[in-house]
Coordinates of C-alpha atoms in Angstrom, one line a residue:
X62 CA -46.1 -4.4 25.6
X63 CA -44.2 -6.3 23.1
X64 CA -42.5 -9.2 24.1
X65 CA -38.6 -8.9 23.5
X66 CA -35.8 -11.5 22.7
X67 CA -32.4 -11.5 23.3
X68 CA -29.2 -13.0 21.5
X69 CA -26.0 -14.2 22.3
X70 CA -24.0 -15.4 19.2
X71 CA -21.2 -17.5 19.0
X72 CA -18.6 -18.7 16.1
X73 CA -18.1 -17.3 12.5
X74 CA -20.2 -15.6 9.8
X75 CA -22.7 -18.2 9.6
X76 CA -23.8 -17.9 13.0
X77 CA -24.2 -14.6 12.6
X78 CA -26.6 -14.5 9.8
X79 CA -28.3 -17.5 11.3
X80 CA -29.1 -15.5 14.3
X81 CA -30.5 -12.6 11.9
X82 CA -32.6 -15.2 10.6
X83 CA -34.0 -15.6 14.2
X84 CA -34.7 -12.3 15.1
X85 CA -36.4 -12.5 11.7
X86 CA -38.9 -15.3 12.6
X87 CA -40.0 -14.5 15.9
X88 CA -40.4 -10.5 14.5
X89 CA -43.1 -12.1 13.0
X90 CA -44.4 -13.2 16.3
X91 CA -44.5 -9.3 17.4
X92 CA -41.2 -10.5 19.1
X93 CA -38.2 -7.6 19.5
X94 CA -34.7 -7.3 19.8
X95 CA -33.2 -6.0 23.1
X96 CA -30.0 -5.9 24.0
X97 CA -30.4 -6.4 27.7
X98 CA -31.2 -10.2 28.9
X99 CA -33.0 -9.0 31.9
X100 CA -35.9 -7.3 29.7
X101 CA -36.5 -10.4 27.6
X102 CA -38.9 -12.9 27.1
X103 CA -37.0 -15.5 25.2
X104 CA -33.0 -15.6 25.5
X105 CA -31.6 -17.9 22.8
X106 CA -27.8 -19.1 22.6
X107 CA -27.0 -19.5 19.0
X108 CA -23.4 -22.0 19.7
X109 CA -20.8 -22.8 18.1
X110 CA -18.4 -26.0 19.3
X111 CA -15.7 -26.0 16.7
X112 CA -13.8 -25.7 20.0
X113 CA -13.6 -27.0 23.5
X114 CA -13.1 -23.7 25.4
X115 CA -16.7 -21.6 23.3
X116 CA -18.9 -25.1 23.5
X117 CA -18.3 -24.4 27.7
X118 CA -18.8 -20.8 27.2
X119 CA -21.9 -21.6 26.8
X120 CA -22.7 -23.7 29.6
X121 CA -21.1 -20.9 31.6
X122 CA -23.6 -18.3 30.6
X123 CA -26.2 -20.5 30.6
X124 CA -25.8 -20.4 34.1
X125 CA -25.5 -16.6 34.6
X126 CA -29.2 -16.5 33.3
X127 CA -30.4 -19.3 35.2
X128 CA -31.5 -16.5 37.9
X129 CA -33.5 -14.2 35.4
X130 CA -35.4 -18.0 34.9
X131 CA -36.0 -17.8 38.6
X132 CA -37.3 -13.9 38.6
X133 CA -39.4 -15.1 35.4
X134 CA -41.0 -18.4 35.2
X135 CA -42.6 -18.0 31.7
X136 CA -39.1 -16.9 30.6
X137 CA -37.9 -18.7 27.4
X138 CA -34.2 -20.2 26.9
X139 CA -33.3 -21.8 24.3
X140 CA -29.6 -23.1 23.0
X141 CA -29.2 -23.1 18.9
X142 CA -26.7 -23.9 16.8
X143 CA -23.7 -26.2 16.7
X144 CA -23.6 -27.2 20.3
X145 CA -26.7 -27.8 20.4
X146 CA -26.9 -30.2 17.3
X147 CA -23.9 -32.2 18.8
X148 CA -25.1 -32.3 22.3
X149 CA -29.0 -32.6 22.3
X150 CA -30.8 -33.2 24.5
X151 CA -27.9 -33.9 26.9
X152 CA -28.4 -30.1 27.0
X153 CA -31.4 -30.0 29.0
X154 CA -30.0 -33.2 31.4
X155 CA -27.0 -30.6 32.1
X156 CA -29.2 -27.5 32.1
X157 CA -32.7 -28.6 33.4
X158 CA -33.9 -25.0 33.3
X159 CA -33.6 -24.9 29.4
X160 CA -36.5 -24.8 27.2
X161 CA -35.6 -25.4 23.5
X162 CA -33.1 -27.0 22.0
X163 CA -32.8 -26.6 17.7
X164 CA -30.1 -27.4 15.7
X165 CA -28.8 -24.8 12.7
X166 CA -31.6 -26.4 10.1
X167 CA -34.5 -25.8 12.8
X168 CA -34.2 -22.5 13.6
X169 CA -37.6 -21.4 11.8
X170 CA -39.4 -23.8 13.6
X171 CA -38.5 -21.5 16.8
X172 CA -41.8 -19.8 17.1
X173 CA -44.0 -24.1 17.0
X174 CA -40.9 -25.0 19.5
X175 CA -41.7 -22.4 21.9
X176 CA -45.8 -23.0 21.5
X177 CA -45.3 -26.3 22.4
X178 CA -43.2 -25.8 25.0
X179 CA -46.0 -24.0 26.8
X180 CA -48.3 -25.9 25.9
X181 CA -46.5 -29.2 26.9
X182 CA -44.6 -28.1 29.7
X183 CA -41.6 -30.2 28.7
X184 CA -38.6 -29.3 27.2
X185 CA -38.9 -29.1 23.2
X186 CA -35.4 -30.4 20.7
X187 CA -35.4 -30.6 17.0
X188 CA -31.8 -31.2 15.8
X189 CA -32.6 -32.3 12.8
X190 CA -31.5 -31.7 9.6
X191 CA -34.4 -30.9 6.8
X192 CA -31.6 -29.7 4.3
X193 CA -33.5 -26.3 2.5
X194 CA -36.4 -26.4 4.2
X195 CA -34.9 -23.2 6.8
X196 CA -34.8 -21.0 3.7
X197 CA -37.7 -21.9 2.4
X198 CA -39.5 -21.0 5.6
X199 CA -37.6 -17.6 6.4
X200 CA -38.2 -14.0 5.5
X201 CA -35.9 -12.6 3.5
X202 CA -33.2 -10.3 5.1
X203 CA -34.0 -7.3 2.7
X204 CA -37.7 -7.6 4.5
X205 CA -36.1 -6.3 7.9
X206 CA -34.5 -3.1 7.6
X207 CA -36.1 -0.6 10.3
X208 CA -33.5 2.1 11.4
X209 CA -31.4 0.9 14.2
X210 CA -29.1 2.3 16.6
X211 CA -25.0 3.1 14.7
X212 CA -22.8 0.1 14.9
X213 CA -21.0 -1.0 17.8
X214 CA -18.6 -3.3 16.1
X215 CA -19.0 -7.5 16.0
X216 CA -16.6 -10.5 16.7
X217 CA -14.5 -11.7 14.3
X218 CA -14.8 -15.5 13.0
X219 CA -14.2 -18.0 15.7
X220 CA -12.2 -15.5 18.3
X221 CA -15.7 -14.2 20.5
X222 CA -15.0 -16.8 23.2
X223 CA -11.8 -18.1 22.2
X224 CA -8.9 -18.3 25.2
X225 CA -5.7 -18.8 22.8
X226 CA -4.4 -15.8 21.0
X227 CA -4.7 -15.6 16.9
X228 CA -2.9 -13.4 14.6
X229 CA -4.3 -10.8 12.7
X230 CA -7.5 -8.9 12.2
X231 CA -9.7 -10.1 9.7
X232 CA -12.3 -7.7 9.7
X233 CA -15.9 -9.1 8.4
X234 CA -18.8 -7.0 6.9
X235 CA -22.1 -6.1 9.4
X236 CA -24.7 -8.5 8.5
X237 CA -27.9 -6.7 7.0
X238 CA -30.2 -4.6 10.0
X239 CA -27.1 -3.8 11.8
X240 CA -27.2 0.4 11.7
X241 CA -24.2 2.5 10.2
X242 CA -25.0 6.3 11.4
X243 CA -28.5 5.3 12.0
X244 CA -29.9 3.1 8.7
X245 CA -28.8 0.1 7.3
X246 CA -25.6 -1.7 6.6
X247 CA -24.4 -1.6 2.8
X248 CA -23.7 -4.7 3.5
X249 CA -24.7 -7.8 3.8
X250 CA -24.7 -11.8 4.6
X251 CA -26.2 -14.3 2.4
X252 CA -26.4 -18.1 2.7
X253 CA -25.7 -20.2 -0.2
X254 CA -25.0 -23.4 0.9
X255 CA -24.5 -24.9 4.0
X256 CA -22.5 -28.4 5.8
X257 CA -19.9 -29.9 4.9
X258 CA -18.6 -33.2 3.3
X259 CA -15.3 -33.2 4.0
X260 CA -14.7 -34.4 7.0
X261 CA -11.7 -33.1 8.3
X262 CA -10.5 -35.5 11.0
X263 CA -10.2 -32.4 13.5
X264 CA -13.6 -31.0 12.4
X265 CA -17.1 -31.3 14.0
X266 CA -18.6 -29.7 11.7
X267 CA -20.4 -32.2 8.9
X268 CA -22.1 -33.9 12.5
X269 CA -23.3 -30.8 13.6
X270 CA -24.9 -29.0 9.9
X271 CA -25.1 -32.4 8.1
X272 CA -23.7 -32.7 4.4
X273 CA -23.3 -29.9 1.8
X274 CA -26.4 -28.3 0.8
X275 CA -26.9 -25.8 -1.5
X276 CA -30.0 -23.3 -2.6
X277 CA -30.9 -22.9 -5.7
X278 CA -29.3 -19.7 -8.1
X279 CA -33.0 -18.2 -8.5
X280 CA -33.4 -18.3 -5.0
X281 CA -30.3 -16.9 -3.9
X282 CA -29.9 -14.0 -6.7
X283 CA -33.9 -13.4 -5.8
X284 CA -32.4 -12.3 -2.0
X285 CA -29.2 -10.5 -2.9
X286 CA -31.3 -8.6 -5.4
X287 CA -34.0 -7.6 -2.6
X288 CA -31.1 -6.5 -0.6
X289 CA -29.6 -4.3 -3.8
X290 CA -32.6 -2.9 -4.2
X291 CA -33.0 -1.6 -0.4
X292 CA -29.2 -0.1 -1.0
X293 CA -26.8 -3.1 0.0
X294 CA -23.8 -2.6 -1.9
X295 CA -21.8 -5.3 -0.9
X296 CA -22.9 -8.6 -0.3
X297 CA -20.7 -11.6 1.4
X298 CA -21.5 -15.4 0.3
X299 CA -21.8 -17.7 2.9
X300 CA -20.8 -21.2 3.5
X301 CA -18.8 -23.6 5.6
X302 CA -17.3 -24.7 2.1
X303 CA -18.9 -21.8 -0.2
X304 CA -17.0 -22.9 -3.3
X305 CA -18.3 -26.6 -3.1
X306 CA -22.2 -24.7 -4.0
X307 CA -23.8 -26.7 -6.6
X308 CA -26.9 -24.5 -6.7
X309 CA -30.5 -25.7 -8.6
X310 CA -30.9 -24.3 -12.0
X311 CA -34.3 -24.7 -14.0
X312 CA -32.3 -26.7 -16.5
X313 CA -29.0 -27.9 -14.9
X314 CA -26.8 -27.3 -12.7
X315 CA -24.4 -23.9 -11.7
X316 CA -21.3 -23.9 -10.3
X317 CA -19.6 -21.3 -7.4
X318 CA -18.0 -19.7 -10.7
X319 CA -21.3 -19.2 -12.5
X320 CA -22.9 -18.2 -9.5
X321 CA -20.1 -15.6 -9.0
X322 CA -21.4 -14.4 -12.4
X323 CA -24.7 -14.0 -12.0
X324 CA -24.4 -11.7 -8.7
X325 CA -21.6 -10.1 -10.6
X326 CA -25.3 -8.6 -13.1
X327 CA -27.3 -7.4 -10.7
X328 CA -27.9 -3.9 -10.8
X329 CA -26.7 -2.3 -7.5
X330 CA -24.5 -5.0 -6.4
X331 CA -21.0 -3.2 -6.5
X332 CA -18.7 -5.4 -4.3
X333 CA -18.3 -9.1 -4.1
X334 CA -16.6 -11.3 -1.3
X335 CA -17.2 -15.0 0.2
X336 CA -16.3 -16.8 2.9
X337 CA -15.2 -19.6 3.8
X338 CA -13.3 -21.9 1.1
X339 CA -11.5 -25.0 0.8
X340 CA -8.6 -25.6 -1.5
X341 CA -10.2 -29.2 -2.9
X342 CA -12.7 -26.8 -4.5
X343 CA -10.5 -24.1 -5.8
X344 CA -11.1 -25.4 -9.4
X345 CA -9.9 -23.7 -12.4
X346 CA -12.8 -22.3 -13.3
X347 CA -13.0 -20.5 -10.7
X348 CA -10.1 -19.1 -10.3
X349 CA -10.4 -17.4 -13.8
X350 CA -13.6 -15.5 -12.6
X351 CA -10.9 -13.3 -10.9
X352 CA -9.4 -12.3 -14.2
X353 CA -13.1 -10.9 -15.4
X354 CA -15.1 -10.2 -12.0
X355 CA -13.9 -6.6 -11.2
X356 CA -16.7 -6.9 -8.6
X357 CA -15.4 -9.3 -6.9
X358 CA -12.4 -8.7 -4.3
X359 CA -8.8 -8.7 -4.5
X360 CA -8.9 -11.1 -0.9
X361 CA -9.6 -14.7 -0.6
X362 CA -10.2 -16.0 2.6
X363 CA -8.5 -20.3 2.1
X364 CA -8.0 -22.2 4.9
X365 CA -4.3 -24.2 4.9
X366 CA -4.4 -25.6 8.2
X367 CA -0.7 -26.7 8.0
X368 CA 2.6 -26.4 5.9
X369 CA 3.3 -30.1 6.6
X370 CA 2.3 -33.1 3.9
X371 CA 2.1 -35.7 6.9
X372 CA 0.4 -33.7 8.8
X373 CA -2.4 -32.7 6.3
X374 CA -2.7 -36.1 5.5
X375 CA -3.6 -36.8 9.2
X376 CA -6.2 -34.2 9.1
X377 CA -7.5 -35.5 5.6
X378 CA -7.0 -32.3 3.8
X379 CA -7.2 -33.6 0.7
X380 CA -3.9 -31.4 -0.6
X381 CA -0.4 -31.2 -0.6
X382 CA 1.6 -28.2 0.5
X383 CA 2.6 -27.8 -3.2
X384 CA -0.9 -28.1 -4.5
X385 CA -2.0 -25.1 -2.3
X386 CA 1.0 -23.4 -3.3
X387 CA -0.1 -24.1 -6.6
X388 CA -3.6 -22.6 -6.7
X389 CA -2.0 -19.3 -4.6
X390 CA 0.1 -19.2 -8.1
X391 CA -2.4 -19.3 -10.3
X392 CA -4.7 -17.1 -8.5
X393 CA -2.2 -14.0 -8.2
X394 CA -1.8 -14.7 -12.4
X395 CA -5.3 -14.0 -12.5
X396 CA -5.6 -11.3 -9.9
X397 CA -1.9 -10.2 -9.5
X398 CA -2.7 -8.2 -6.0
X399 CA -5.0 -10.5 -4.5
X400 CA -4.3 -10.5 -0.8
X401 CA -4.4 -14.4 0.7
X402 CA -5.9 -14.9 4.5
X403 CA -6.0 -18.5 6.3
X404 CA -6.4 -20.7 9.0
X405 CA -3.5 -22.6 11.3
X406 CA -3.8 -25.3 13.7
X407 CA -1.0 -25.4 15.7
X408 CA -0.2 -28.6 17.8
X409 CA -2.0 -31.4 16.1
X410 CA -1.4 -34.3 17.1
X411 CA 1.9 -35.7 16.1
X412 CA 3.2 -32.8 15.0
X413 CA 6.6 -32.6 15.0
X414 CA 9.4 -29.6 15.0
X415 CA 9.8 -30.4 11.3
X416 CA 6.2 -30.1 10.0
X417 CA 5.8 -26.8 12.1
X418 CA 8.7 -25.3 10.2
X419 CA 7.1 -26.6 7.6
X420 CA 4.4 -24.4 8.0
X421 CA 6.5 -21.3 8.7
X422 CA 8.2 -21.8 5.5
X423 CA 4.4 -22.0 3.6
X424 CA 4.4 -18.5 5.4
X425 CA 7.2 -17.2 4.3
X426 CA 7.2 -18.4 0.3
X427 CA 3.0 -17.7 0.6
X428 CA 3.1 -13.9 1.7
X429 CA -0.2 -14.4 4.0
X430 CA -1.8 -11.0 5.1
X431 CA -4.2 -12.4 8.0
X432 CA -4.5 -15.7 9.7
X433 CA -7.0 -17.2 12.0
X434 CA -4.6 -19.3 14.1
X435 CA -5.3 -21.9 17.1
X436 CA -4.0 -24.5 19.5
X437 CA -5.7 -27.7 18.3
X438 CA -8.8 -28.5 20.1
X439 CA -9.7 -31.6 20.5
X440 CA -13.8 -32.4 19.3
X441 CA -15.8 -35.1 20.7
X442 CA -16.6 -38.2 18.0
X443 CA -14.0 -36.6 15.6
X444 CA -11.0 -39.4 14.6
X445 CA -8.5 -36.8 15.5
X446 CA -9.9 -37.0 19.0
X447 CA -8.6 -40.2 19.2
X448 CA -4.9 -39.8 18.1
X449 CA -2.0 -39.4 20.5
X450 CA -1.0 -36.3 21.7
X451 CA 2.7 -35.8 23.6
X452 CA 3.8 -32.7 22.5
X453 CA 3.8 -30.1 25.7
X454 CA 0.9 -27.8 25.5
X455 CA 3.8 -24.9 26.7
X456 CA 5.5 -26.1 23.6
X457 CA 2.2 -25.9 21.1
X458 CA 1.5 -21.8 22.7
X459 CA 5.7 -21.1 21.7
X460 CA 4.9 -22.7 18.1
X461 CA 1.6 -20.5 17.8
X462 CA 3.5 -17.2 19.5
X463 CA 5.9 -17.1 16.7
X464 CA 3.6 -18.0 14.0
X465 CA 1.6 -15.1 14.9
X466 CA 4.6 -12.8 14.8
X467 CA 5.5 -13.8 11.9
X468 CA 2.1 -13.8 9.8
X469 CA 1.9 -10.1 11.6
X470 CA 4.5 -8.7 10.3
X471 CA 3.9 -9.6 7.1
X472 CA 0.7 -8.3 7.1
X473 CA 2.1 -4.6 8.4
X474 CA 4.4 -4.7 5.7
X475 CA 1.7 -5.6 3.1
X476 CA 0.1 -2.3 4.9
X477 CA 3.1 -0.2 4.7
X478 CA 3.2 -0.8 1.1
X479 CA -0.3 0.7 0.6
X480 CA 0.7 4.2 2.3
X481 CA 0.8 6.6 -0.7
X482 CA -2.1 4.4 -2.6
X483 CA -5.5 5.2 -3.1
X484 CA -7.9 2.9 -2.7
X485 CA -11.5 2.7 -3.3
X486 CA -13.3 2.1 0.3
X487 CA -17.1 1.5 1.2
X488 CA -17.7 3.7 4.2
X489 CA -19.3 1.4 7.3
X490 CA -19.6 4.3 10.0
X491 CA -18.1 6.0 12.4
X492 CA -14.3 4.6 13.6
X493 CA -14.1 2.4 16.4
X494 CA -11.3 4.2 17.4
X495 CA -12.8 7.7 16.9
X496 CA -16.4 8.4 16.7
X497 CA -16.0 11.7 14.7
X498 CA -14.0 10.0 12.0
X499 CA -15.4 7.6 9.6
X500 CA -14.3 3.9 8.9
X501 CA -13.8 2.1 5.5
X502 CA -13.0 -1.1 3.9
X503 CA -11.1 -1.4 1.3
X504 CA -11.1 -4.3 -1.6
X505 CA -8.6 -6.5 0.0
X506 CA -10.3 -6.0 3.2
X507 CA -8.4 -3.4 5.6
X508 CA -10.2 -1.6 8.0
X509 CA -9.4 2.8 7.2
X510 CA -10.3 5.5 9.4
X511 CA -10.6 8.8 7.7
X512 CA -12.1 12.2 8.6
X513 CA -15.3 12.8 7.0
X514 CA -18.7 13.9 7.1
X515 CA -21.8 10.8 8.4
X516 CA -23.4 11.5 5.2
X517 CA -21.2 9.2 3.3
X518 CA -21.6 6.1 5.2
X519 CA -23.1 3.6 2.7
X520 CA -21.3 4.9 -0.5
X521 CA -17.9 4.5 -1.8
X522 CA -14.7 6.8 -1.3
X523 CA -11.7 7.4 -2.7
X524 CA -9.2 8.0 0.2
X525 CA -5.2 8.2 0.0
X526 CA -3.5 6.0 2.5
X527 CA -0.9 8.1 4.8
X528 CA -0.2 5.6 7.4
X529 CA 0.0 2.0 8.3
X530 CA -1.4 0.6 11.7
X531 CA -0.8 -2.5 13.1
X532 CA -4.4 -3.9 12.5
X533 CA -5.5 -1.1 10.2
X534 CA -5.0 2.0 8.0
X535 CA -5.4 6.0 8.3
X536 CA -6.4 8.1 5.5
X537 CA -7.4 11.2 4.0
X538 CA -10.0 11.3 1.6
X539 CA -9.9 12.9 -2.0
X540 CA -13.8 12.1 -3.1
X541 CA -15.4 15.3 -3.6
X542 CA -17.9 14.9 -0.5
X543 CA -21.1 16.0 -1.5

């Protein structure tokens, strides 16, 4: 019988397609997926520790397999990812019963990691950080598509294991091999670049996937095209600061604008979206794709943090509250509609009444439709980690309560002002809500359920908005089905 694996995934999009990219390289092995950690043969953890309450989710379910290890002594468990790059081998000193231990630019060595693990007997960590070499070594994602069972619906960014409440839905694409009414997703993750170089004084990111990397434009448009020709429609770039990608050319050097271009050619390719940027890189030239790109989407994903000056400053954002203000401007003169998500921390340290109304009043002049919203977390070796912090945590849950509200109702009124509209929606599958209707997304990323027949999951539709939801849209359609 063929041996199976099973994976857990933590965290945002990048985890997600990293995990793809695991199931990819032990495929090779004659290694399959299974749902079910009791029929597996390897059980892998792919982490994420931007914050305190996932990184001990994963110690906690750790230890709610420890007894399968028990049952199953040749059982493999291994713990990838960010948490694993930050904590090393301190893993297997917490968790003796663990096997391998790879950080996110190891994960094709998985299949040498588990050989010598039985051949050695000792536990096997590689958190190091060999920049491209993971691409270079993995099958491409357009290799894998056998039919798989319909959709079940995925985590959003940062929320799977995440105690706090957030504001708004911000609905991602399936990555590629996930089935929509039985065959593959139209669409589809790919890594461009990966780190960051920021260094955010909150963020644990640049110690846990190294400095900014990117691949190079052949190599990327070589994958996106191998997914357009297995009938991806839509393909979502990946990075933790996609719009920093300085990308290889044979006789230079390309830009996140020119790359933006180049996808914006391929044959097949009929929707466009990338996550996540920073507003250090929003650069001009990039902002004027938007005026030219029809393929790309009317929704841009930037992360603010806060509304406050001081308080940016303290978490070295590199901005001013004017200067995002600034780029929001210029962006809705080149895409006049373009609907604007972000990211809040609430309760930094030091912040004060003043810079939290500061940040309600960026959400009242910005018009946000989604936000990904938190209670500051504080990240071991980070220089935030080290700053005072005296404001009440009741206090910092009030402040993130009425954020939340806020940023919601804005975004049902955005909604409301769509009933009556049509818009052009790629078909996913069936509805989460109700499995004989169908669900869409449309281009500034809203999530409609519509009646309609299976056959048109994986192509576009035109469907008239009749109502507005609080988290999503209903429809009727008015493309001639065929």
């Amino acid at each position: 019988m063929a041996k199976k694996l099973y994976i857990k995934t933590f965290g945002c999009q990048m985890n997600e397609y990293d995990s793809d990219r695991m199931a990819d390289v032990l495929a090779a092995e004659g290694i399959e997926k299974t749902d079910f950690p009791e029929e597996a043969d390897v059980i892998l953890f792919n982490t994420c520790s931007v914050r305190e309450k996932a990184q001990e989710k994963v110690f906690h379910d750790l230890g709610r397999v420890r007894h399968l290890k028990l049952q199953k002594p040749d059982l493999v468990i291994g713990v990838g990812g960010c948490v694993a790059s930050q904590e090393g081998t301190a893993i297997v000193e917490r968790a003796p019963f663990v096997d391998i231990v790879f950080g996110p630019q190891t994960l094709h060595r998985l299949p040498q990691l588990i050989r010598e693990r039985r051949a050695s007997g000792r536990p096997q960590v590689d958190t190091s950080f060999p920049e491209l070499e993971k691409f270079d070594r993995l099958t491409p994602a357009y290799v894998r598509m056998e039919k798989l069972p319909p959709a079940t619906g995925r985590p959003e960014p940062g929320t799977a294991n995440d105690a706090e409440p957030r504001s708004g839905e911000l609905p991602s694409p399936p990555p590629v091999g996930r089935g929509l009414g039985g065959g593959q997703s139209p669409s589809a993750f790919v890594s461009v670049m990966e780190g960051c170089s920021k260094y955010c004084t909150f963020c644990i990111v640049p110690y846990t996937r190294g400095e900014e990397v990117s691949r190079p434009v052949g190599d990327v448009l070589a994958e996106i095209a191998g997914l357009a020709g297995q009938g991806v429609k839509e393909v979502t770039l990946l990075g933790q600061n996609v719009n920093a990608y300085r990308g290889a050319l044979p006789d230079g050097e390309a830009d996140f604008a020119l790359l933006l271009e180049c996808v914006h050619e391929l044959p097949g390719i009929e929707r466009i979206r990338y996550t996540t940027s920073h507003p250090r890189e929003m650069a001009q030239r990039l902002i004027d794709v938007y005026a030219r790109l029809p393929k790309l989407v009317s929704h841009l994903h930037l992360p603010v943090q806060s509304g406050s000056d001081r308080i940016l400053a303290a978490m070295k954002r590199g901005y001013t509250a004017l200067e995002y203000k600034s780029i929001v401007r210029r962006l809705r003169a080149a895409r006049p509609d373009i609907s604007m998500s972000t990211d809040f921390i609430v309760g930094f340290p030091g912040e004060s009444a003043a810079d939290f109304e500061a940040s309600m009043k960026l959400i009242e002049e910005v018009g946000f439709d989604a936000s990904f919203s938190f209670v500051y977390s504080p990240r071991p070796g980070t220089p935030a980690a080290e700053l005072a912090d005296d404001t009440p945590h009741e206090l910092k849950i009030e402040r993130l309560m009425r954020l939340q509200k806020r940023i919601e109702e804005q975004a049902l009124a955005i909604s409301e002002g769509m009933v009556g509209s049509v818009q052009r929606v790629l078909v996913e599958g069936p509805s989460k809500k109700d499995a004989g209707e169908l669900a869409g997304r449309t281009d500034n990323n809203r999530i409609v359920n519509f009646a309609g027949r299976p056959r048109l999951t994986g192509s576009f539709a035109d469907v008239t908005i009749t109502a507005a939801m609080p988290h999503s849209l209903r429809g009727e359609i008015v493309t001639r089905e065929p």
